[in-house]
Amino acid sequence: VLVGTKLRTHAKSYSISNIVRYKVRSGDNLTIIARRFKTSPEQIKTSNKLKKNQIFIGQVLKIEDRM
C-alpha cells in the first residue's frame, strides 16, 4: 500500500446507541433527563447545540439512548 492510495472496504459501521427525541416535561432539567437516558447533561447540550442549561417545557431534545 502506497501513501495516498485509496482503499475500499465493505465493512458496515454501526452504533450501539440510538438517537431518540424527548419532549421536555414539567419538572425536568438536564441532569434528570441525562440520568434517565444514562448520558451526561453536557452530552445533551452538545447534541442539541445548547449554550446554557436552560430548557423549556415542550422543547424536543435529541438524546443518545444508551439503555
PDB file of C-alpha atoms in Angstrom, residues 9 19 22 34 40 47 49-51 55 65:
ATOM      1  CA  THR A   9     -13.884  -1.742   2.320  1.00  0.00           C
ATOM      2  CA  ILE A  19     -30.923   8.848  18.864  1.00  0.00           C
ATOM      3  CA  TYR A  22     -37.508  13.560  24.127  1.00  0.00           C
ATOM      4  CA  ALA A  34     -29.406  12.650  31.463  1.00  0.00           C
ATOM      5  CA  SER A  40     -24.472  13.394  30.719  1.00  0.00           C
ATOM      6  CA  SER A  47     -26.162  17.187  20.777  1.00  0.00           C
ATOM      7  CA  LYS A  49     -26.334  22.925  20.463  1.00  0.00           C
ATOM      8  CA  LEU A  50     -27.441  24.408  23.781  1.00  0.00           C
ATOM      9  CA  LYS A  51     -25.251  27.142  25.208  1.00  0.00           C
ATOM     10  CA  ILE A  55     -34.626  24.085  28.701  1.00  0.00           C
ATOM     11  CA  ASP A  65     -30.180   6.481  24.241  1.00  0.00           C
TER      12      ASP A  65
END
